[in-house]
mmCIF file of C-alpha atoms in Angstrom:
data_model
loop_
_atom_site.group_PDB
_atom_site.id
_atom_site.type_symbol
_atom_site.label_atom_id
_atom_site.label_comp_id
_atom_site.label_asym_id
_atom_site.label_seq_id
_atom_site.Cartn_x
_atom_site.Cartn_y
_atom_site.Cartn_z
ATOM 1 C CA MET A 14 -26.086 13.235 36.284
ATOM 2 C CA ASN A 15 -25.760 14.421 39.117
ATOM 3 C CA GLU A 16 -23.603 18.265 38.660
ATOM 4 C CA SER A 17 -22.167 19.204 42.190
ATOM 5 C CA GLU A 18 -19.119 21.778 43.322
ATOM 6 C CA PHE A 19 -16.833 19.031 43.061
ATOM 7 C CA SER A 20 -18.074 16.846 40.051
ATOM 8 C CA PRO A 21 -19.044 19.601 37.378
ATOM 9 C CA LYS A 22 -19.801 18.317 33.787
ATOM 10 C CA PHE A 23 -16.553 19.033 32.270
ATOM 11 C CA ALA A 24 -14.250 16.480 34.823
ATOM 12 C CA PRO A 25 -13.761 14.188 31.753
ATOM 13 C CA PHE A 26 -12.729 15.737 29.179
ATOM 14 C CA ILE A 27 -9.414 16.673 31.528
ATOM 15 C CA GLY A 28 -9.622 12.994 32.424
ATOM 16 C CA MET A 29 -9.466 11.782 29.095
ATOM 17 C CA GLY A 30 -7.161 14.436 28.106
ATOM 18 C CA GLY A 31 -4.309 12.470 30.626
ATOM 19 C CA ILE A 32 -4.606 9.861 28.656
ATOM 20 C CA ALA A 33 -4.675 11.320 25.360
ATOM 21 C CA ALA A 34 -1.548 13.074 26.829
ATOM 22 C CA ALA A 35 0.015 9.441 28.230
ATOM 23 C CA MET A 36 -0.081 8.124 24.696
ATOM 24 C CA ILE A 37 0.553 11.260 22.454
ATOM 25 C CA PHE A 38 3.804 12.009 23.980
ATOM 26 C CA GLY A 39 4.502 8.564 24.530
ATOM 27 C CA CYS A 40 4.578 7.185 21.618
ATOM 28 C CA MET A 41 6.531 10.563 20.204
ATOM 29 C CA GLY A 42 9.170 9.477 22.593
ATOM 30 C CA ALA A 43 9.389 5.963 21.199
ATOM 31 C CA ALA A 44 9.079 7.115 17.601
ATOM 32 C CA TYR A 45 12.466 8.919 18.097
ATOM 33 C CA GLY A 46 13.704 6.338 20.003
ATOM 34 C CA THR A 47 12.888 4.580 17.117
ATOM 35 C CA ALA A 48 13.720 6.527 14.660
ATOM 36 C CA LYS A 49 16.930 7.718 15.772
ATOM 37 C CA SER A 50 18.398 4.653 16.559
ATOM 38 C CA GLY A 51 17.267 3.115 13.214
ATOM 39 C CA ILE A 52 19.076 5.144 11.747
ATOM 40 C CA GLY A 53 22.073 4.546 13.112
ATOM 41 C CA ILE A 54 21.673 0.550 13.025
ATOM 42 C CA ALA A 55 21.643 1.476 9.251
ATOM 43 C CA GLY A 56 24.555 2.593 9.054
ATOM 44 C CA VAL A 57 26.273 0.248 10.949
ATOM 45 C CA GLY A 58 24.966 -2.597 9.349
ATOM 46 C CA THR A 59 26.149 -1.561 6.020
ATOM 47 C CA PHE A 60 29.549 -2.583 7.458
ATOM 48 C CA ARG A 61 29.309 -5.405 10.367
ATOM 49 C CA PRO A 62 26.361 -6.766 9.654
ATOM 50 C CA ASP A 63 27.097 -9.692 12.511
ATOM 51 C CA LEU A 64 26.563 -7.000 14.954
ATOM 52 C CA ILE A 65 22.544 -6.022 13.894
ATOM 53 C CA MET A 66 21.398 -8.451 16.676
ATOM 54 C CA LYS A 67 23.406 -6.554 19.523
ATOM 55 C CA CYS A 68 22.656 -2.821 17.583
ATOM 56 C CA LEU A 69 18.613 -3.229 18.421
ATOM 57 C CA ILE A 70 18.637 -3.178 21.736
ATOM 58 C CA PRO A 71 17.578 0.590 21.631
ATOM 59 C CA VAL A 72 14.584 -0.595 19.745
ATOM 60 C CA VAL A 73 13.602 -2.969 22.486
ATOM 61 C CA MET A 74 13.575 -0.338 24.787
ATOM 62 C CA SER A 75 12.044 2.917 22.903
ATOM 63 C CA GLY A 76 9.207 0.016 22.129
ATOM 64 C CA ILE A 77 9.288 -0.412 26.243
ATOM 65 C CA ILE A 78 8.525 3.413 26.392
ATOM 66 C CA ALA A 79 5.182 3.037 24.082
ATOM 67 C CA VAL A 80 3.982 0.135 26.422
ATOM 68 C CA TYR A 81 4.539 1.772 29.510
ATOM 69 C CA SER A 82 2.344 4.458 28.188
ATOM 70 C CA LEU A 83 0.469 1.500 27.118
ATOM 71 C CA VAL A 84 -0.436 0.541 30.601
ATOM 72 C CA ILE A 85 -1.232 3.903 32.286
ATOM 73 C CA SER A 86 -3.838 4.990 29.433
ATOM 74 C CA VAL A 87 -5.626 0.989 29.784
ATOM 75 C CA LEU A 88 -5.267 1.892 33.925
ATOM 76 C CA ILE A 89 -6.775 5.497 33.609
ATOM 77 C CA ALA A 90 -10.012 4.405 31.034
ATOM 78 C CA GLN A 91 -10.789 1.379 33.497
ATOM 79 C CA ASP A 92 -11.422 4.273 35.811
ATOM 80 C CA LEU A 93 -13.523 6.701 33.262
ATOM 81 C CA ALA A 94 -17.290 5.285 32.692
ATOM 82 C CA PRO A 95 -20.148 7.536 30.683
ATOM 83 C CA PRO A 96 -21.985 9.452 33.743
ATOM 84 C CA GLY A 97 -25.535 8.115 34.873
ATOM 85 C CA GLN A 98 -26.913 7.598 38.428
ATOM 86 C CA GLY A 99 -24.148 5.978 39.791
ATOM 87 C CA SER A 100 -20.980 7.365 38.706
ATOM 88 C CA ASN A 101 -19.648 10.259 39.859
ATOM 89 C CA TYR A 102 -16.179 11.747 38.413
ATOM 90 C CA SER A 103 -15.295 13.916 40.698
ATOM 91 C CA LEU A 104 -12.733 17.023 38.765
ATOM 92 C CA PHE A 105 -10.300 15.662 41.404
ATOM 93 C CA ASN A 106 -9.856 12.402 39.295
ATOM 94 C CA GLY A 107 -9.926 14.888 36.150
ATOM 95 C CA PHE A 108 -6.583 16.673 37.084
ATOM 96 C CA MET A 109 -5.362 13.254 38.734
ATOM 97 C CA HIS A 110 -5.826 11.571 35.718
ATOM 98 C CA LEU A 111 -4.754 14.774 33.585
ATOM 99 C CA ALA A 112 -1.078 14.709 35.397
ATOM 100 C CA CYS A 113 -0.727 10.599 35.496
ATOM 101 C CA GLY A 114 -1.230 10.734 31.841
ATOM 102 C CA LEU A 115 1.554 13.728 31.363
ATOM 103 C CA SER A 116 4.088 12.506 33.911
ATOM 104 C CA VAL A 117 4.360 9.334 32.152
ATOM 105 C CA GLY A 118 3.823 10.883 28.798
ATOM 106 C CA LEU A 119 6.733 13.881 29.418
ATOM 107 C CA THR A 120 8.706 11.810 31.256
ATOM 108 C CA GLY A 121 8.688 8.818 27.600
ATOM 109 C CA LEU A 122 9.783 11.745 25.836
ATOM 110 C CA ALA A 123 12.564 12.510 27.273
ATOM 111 C CA ALA A 124 13.779 9.215 27.836
ATOM 112 C CA GLY A 125 12.815 8.306 23.988
ATOM 113 C CA TYR A 126 15.357 10.942 23.502
ATOM 114 C CA CYS A 127 17.908 10.074 25.340
ATOM 115 C CA ILE A 128 17.761 6.651 24.325
ATOM 116 C CA GLY A 129 17.622 8.221 20.369
ATOM 117 C CA ILE A 130 20.398 9.521 20.799
ATOM 118 C CA VAL A 131 22.462 7.079 22.510
ATOM 119 C CA GLY A 132 21.776 4.636 19.931
ATOM 120 C CA ASP A 133 22.045 5.952 17.228
ATOM 121 C CA LYS A 134 26.289 7.097 18.618
ATOM 122 C CA GLY A 135 26.896 4.160 20.678
ATOM 123 C CA VAL A 136 26.075 1.459 17.519
ATOM 124 C CA ARG A 137 28.352 3.911 15.726
ATOM 125 C CA SER A 138 30.954 3.735 18.263
ATOM 126 C CA TYR A 139 30.066 -0.232 19.076
ATOM 127 C CA MET A 140 31.293 -0.859 15.907
ATOM 128 C CA LEU A 141 34.711 -0.042 15.977
ATOM 129 C CA GLN A 142 35.734 -0.526 19.393
ATOM 130 C CA SER A 143 33.439 -3.188 21.192
ATOM 131 C CA ARG A 144 33.986 -2.245 24.709
ATOM 132 C CA VAL A 145 31.500 0.758 24.255
ATOM 133 C CA PHE A 146 29.406 -1.925 24.329
ATOM 134 C CA VAL A 147 28.426 -1.290 27.775
ATOM 135 C CA GLY A 148 28.987 1.414 28.589
ATOM 136 C CA MET A 149 26.038 1.612 26.285
ATOM 137 C CA VAL A 150 23.800 -0.541 27.349
ATOM 138 C CA LEU A 151 24.143 1.085 30.867
ATOM 139 C CA ILE A 152 23.549 4.439 29.383
ATOM 140 C CA LEU A 153 20.215 3.180 27.501
ATOM 141 C CA ILE A 154 19.425 1.642 31.362
ATOM 142 C CA PHE A 155 19.719 4.714 32.471
ATOM 143 C CA GLY A 156 18.623 6.518 29.846
ATOM 144 C CA GLU A 157 15.270 4.623 30.078
ATOM 145 C CA VAL A 158 14.463 4.510 34.085
ATOM 146 C CA LEU A 159 13.665 8.358 33.284
ATOM 147 C CA GLY A 160 10.382 6.889 31.606
ATOM 148 C CA LEU A 161 10.240 4.029 34.422
ATOM 149 C CA TYR A 162 10.773 7.068 37.072
ATOM 150 C CA GLY A 163 7.002 8.623 35.744
ATOM 151 C CA LEU A 164 5.840 5.362 35.731
ATOM 152 C CA ILE A 165 5.563 4.932 39.028
ATOM 153 C CA VAL A 166 4.770 8.077 40.063
ATOM 154 C CA ALA A 167 1.431 7.668 38.141
ATOM 155 C CA LEU A 168 1.137 4.505 39.320
ATOM 156 C CA ILE A 169 0.792 5.880 43.360
ATOM 157 C CA LEU A 170 -1.106 8.308 41.450
ATOM 158 C CA ASN A 171 -4.202 6.103 40.082
ATOM 159 C CA THR A 172 -4.098 4.507 43.738
ATOM 160 C CA LYS A 173 -5.640 8.518 45.014
ATOM 161 C CA SER A 174 -8.826 7.935 42.692
ATOM 162 C CA LYS A 175 -10.315 4.701 45.143
ATOM 163 C CA GLY A 176 -10.208 6.224 48.149
ATOM 164 C CA MET B 17 34.996 -30.807 -45.294
ATOM 165 C CA ALA B 18 37.978 -29.547 -42.851
ATOM 166 C CA THR B 19 35.008 -27.873 -40.168
ATOM 167 C CA ARG B 20 31.200 -29.508 -40.176
ATOM 168 C CA ARG B 21 28.253 -29.436 -37.752
ATOM 169 C CA ILE B 22 27.865 -32.052 -35.280
ATOM 170 C CA VAL B 23 24.249 -31.305 -35.234
ATOM 171 C CA SER B 24 23.590 -34.381 -32.814
ATOM 172 C CA GLN B 25 25.852 -32.201 -29.814
ATOM 173 C CA GLU B 26 24.755 -29.117 -30.700
ATOM 174 C CA LYS B 27 22.221 -27.678 -27.777
ATOM 175 C CA THR B 28 18.813 -26.471 -29.627
ATOM 176 C CA LEU B 29 17.381 -22.728 -29.318
ATOM 177 C CA LEU B 30 15.545 -23.979 -25.923
ATOM 178 C CA GLU B 31 18.283 -26.141 -24.082
ATOM 179 C CA LYS B 32 21.368 -22.809 -24.633
ATOM 180 C CA ASP B 33 19.537 -20.546 -21.776
ATOM 181 C CA ASP B 34 19.680 -23.073 -19.358
ATOM 182 C CA SER B 35 21.836 -21.039 -16.751
ATOM 183 C CA ILE B 36 22.540 -17.839 -18.318
ATOM 184 C CA GLY B 37 24.869 -15.641 -15.351
ATOM 185 C CA SER B 38 23.729 -16.288 -11.359
ATOM 186 C CA SER B 39 19.785 -16.579 -12.708
ATOM 187 C CA PRO B 40 18.962 -20.075 -12.537
ATOM 188 C CA ALA B 41 16.357 -21.689 -14.947
ATOM 189 C CA ALA B 42 12.969 -21.028 -15.328
ATOM 190 C CA ASN B 43 12.773 -25.591 -13.980
ATOM 191 C CA GLU B 44 15.149 -24.870 -11.274
ATOM 192 C CA LYS B 45 14.533 -23.214 -8.009
ATOM 193 C CA SER B 46 16.132 -20.268 -7.306
ATOM 194 C CA SER B 47 18.177 -19.582 -3.649
ATOM 195 C CA ILE B 48 15.275 -17.612 -2.250
ATOM 196 C CA ALA B 49 17.371 -18.493 1.375
ATOM 197 C CA PRO B 50 17.888 -15.417 3.337
ATOM 198 C CA ALA B 51 21.860 -13.874 3.601
ATOM 199 C CA VAL B 52 20.155 -13.526 7.395
ATOM 200 C CA PRO B 53 20.049 -17.218 9.550
ATOM 201 C CA THR B 54 16.924 -18.899 10.452
ATOM 202 C CA SER B 55 16.928 -19.299 13.875
ATOM 203 C CA VAL B 56 17.980 -15.151 13.863
ATOM 204 C CA ILE B 57 14.389 -14.593 12.337
ATOM 205 C CA MET B 58 12.764 -16.377 14.470
ATOM 206 C CA LYS B 59 14.362 -15.355 18.054
ATOM 207 C CA LEU B 60 13.743 -11.852 16.210
ATOM 208 C CA LEU B 61 10.501 -13.006 15.572
ATOM 209 C CA ALA B 62 9.523 -14.183 18.558
ATOM 210 C CA PHE B 63 11.055 -11.304 20.826
ATOM 211 C CA THR B 64 8.362 -9.117 18.702
ATOM 212 C CA LEU B 65 5.548 -11.182 19.638
ATOM 213 C CA GLY B 66 6.212 -11.026 23.362
ATOM 214 C CA MET B 67 6.932 -7.529 23.408
ATOM 215 C CA ILE B 68 3.229 -6.922 21.989
ATOM 216 C CA VAL B 69 1.552 -9.444 23.693
ATOM 217 C CA ILE B 70 3.377 -10.416 27.157
ATOM 218 C CA PRO B 71 3.042 -7.019 28.629
ATOM 219 C CA ILE B 72 -0.703 -6.179 28.263
ATOM 220 C CA GLY B 73 -1.823 -10.175 28.232
ATOM 221 C CA SER B 74 -0.300 -10.287 31.465
ATOM 222 C CA TYR B 75 -2.185 -7.249 32.909
ATOM 223 C CA PHE B 76 -5.148 -8.362 31.371
ATOM 224 C CA VAL B 77 -4.786 -12.132 32.344
ATOM 225 C CA THR B 78 -3.797 -11.256 36.066
ATOM 226 C CA VAL B 79 -5.507 -7.845 36.786
ATOM 227 C CA ASP B 80 -8.884 -10.001 37.603
ATOM 228 C CA THR B 81 -7.797 -13.485 38.681
ATOM 229 C CA VAL B 82 -4.751 -13.184 40.892
ATOM 230 C CA PHE B 83 -4.900 -9.231 41.768
ATOM 231 C CA LYS B 84 -8.298 -9.705 42.221
ATOM 232 C CA GLY B 85 -9.388 -6.464 40.446
ATOM 233 C CA ASN B 86 -6.283 -4.700 41.880
ATOM 234 C CA SER B 87 -5.157 -2.880 38.306
ATOM 235 C CA THR B 88 -2.320 -0.574 39.744
ATOM 236 C CA TYR B 89 -0.033 -3.858 40.719
ATOM 237 C CA ALA B 90 -1.395 -5.560 37.117
ATOM 238 C CA GLY B 91 -0.240 -3.004 36.158
ATOM 239 C CA ALA B 92 2.814 -2.955 37.920
ATOM 240 C CA LEU B 93 2.977 -6.394 36.939
ATOM 241 C CA ALA B 94 2.681 -5.477 32.772
ATOM 242 C CA ALA B 95 5.793 -2.946 33.076
ATOM 243 C CA ILE B 96 8.035 -5.670 34.813
ATOM 244 C CA MET B 97 6.624 -8.050 32.033
ATOM 245 C CA ALA B 98 8.022 -5.293 28.973
ATOM 246 C CA ASN B 99 11.850 -5.320 31.263
ATOM 247 C CA VAL B 100 11.842 -8.992 31.110
ATOM 248 C CA VAL B 101 11.512 -9.691 28.009
ATOM 249 C CA LEU B 102 14.176 -6.638 27.443
ATOM 250 C CA ILE B 103 16.614 -8.487 29.939
ATOM 251 C CA GLY B 104 15.893 -11.477 27.715
ATOM 252 C CA TYR B 105 16.812 -9.891 24.675
ATOM 253 C CA ILE B 106 20.131 -8.523 26.036
ATOM 254 C CA PHE B 107 21.058 -12.471 27.095
ATOM 255 C CA VAL B 108 20.214 -13.700 23.934
ATOM 256 C CA ALA B 109 22.073 -11.020 22.068
ATOM 257 C CA MET B 110 25.218 -11.666 23.838
ATOM 258 C CA ALA B 111 25.014 -15.414 23.380
ATOM 259 C CA GLU B 112 24.597 -14.587 19.821
ATOM 260 C CA ASP B 113 27.818 -12.806 19.945
ATOM 261 C CA GLN B 114 29.350 -15.238 22.043
ATOM 262 C CA SER B 115 28.550 -18.043 19.837
ATOM 263 C CA GLU B 116 29.341 -16.156 16.838
ATOM 264 C CA GLN B 117 33.137 -15.386 17.814
ATOM 265 C CA GLN B 118 34.098 -19.292 18.743
ATOM 266 C CA GLN B 119 32.311 -20.036 15.055
ATOM 267 C CA GLY B 120 35.214 -17.262 14.190
ATOM 268 C CA GLY B 121 33.208 -14.633 13.599
ATOM 269 C CA GLY B 122 30.243 -15.040 11.116
ATOM 270 C CA GLY B 123 30.216 -13.029 7.952
ATOM 271 C CA ALA B 124 32.884 -10.296 8.986
ATOM 272 C CA PRO B 125 36.499 -11.141 8.362
ATOM 273 C CA SER B 126 38.404 -12.549 11.549
ATOM 274 C CA SER B 127 41.306 -10.826 11.882
ATOM 275 C CA THR B 128 39.693 -7.658 12.096
ATOM 276 C CA GLU B 129 37.381 -9.198 14.834
ATOM 277 C CA GLY B 130 40.188 -10.408 16.564
ATOM 278 C CA LYS B 131 41.463 -7.478 16.954
ATOM 279 C CA LYS B 132 38.470 -5.483 17.626
ATOM 280 C CA ASP B 133 37.560 -8.288 20.934
ATOM 281 C CA ARG B 134 40.998 -7.487 22.363
#
């Protein structure tokens, strides 16, 4: 392992911190979104069982948040290699992978929190007034787009490691 | 001899428990059909499987074949495929609701259904 000023020994530690941050924070957001909207669906399903199919949309969206984190984790993990003669993992790559993981993870946490609250209150309102549905889906999409922005930033950051 | 037991028509002890209340007898099939129709369950299972398999599967299929190792485009494609599954789910859920309205509301009383959907 050729250690230099630009690729110190601890550089892979920071990059793996990025992988862990992506999965941990993203799944925290997805779990909160699933659980909170699941509470709302359980409340709606006892009164209007025919609405359950449409009320499951926030749960599917929470799943997408976790898929974003998974994609970024796989992308970062493919750039990592055990230290050897050929591989040279610079500190720049390590911090960049940490930025990738934090951006997709924490925006996923924000999006999951938004989807959870909107999903809970939205499906309960939809049980009483069916016109809420379009507004609820739009708000859910705008909440989920927050996670998509983090994914886009992480994908753009990840291209810089090749150059 | 006012009352006389007609032994030939009387049920024996073993025949008496043919069906007690809603529980069927041992030799009959009990109703295990789910309250949710099978088509809905199959749709939900299909979307669950699709949500698990399609995004990450499309990444690993296309990263070396279509995109020649450029993992950024493959990652973007995986995110797009996840959203495609979501849009498909929304369309299926809308179609489900409209078909139930045409049948007069599955499960829910149709009078309240018409009032709510006005």
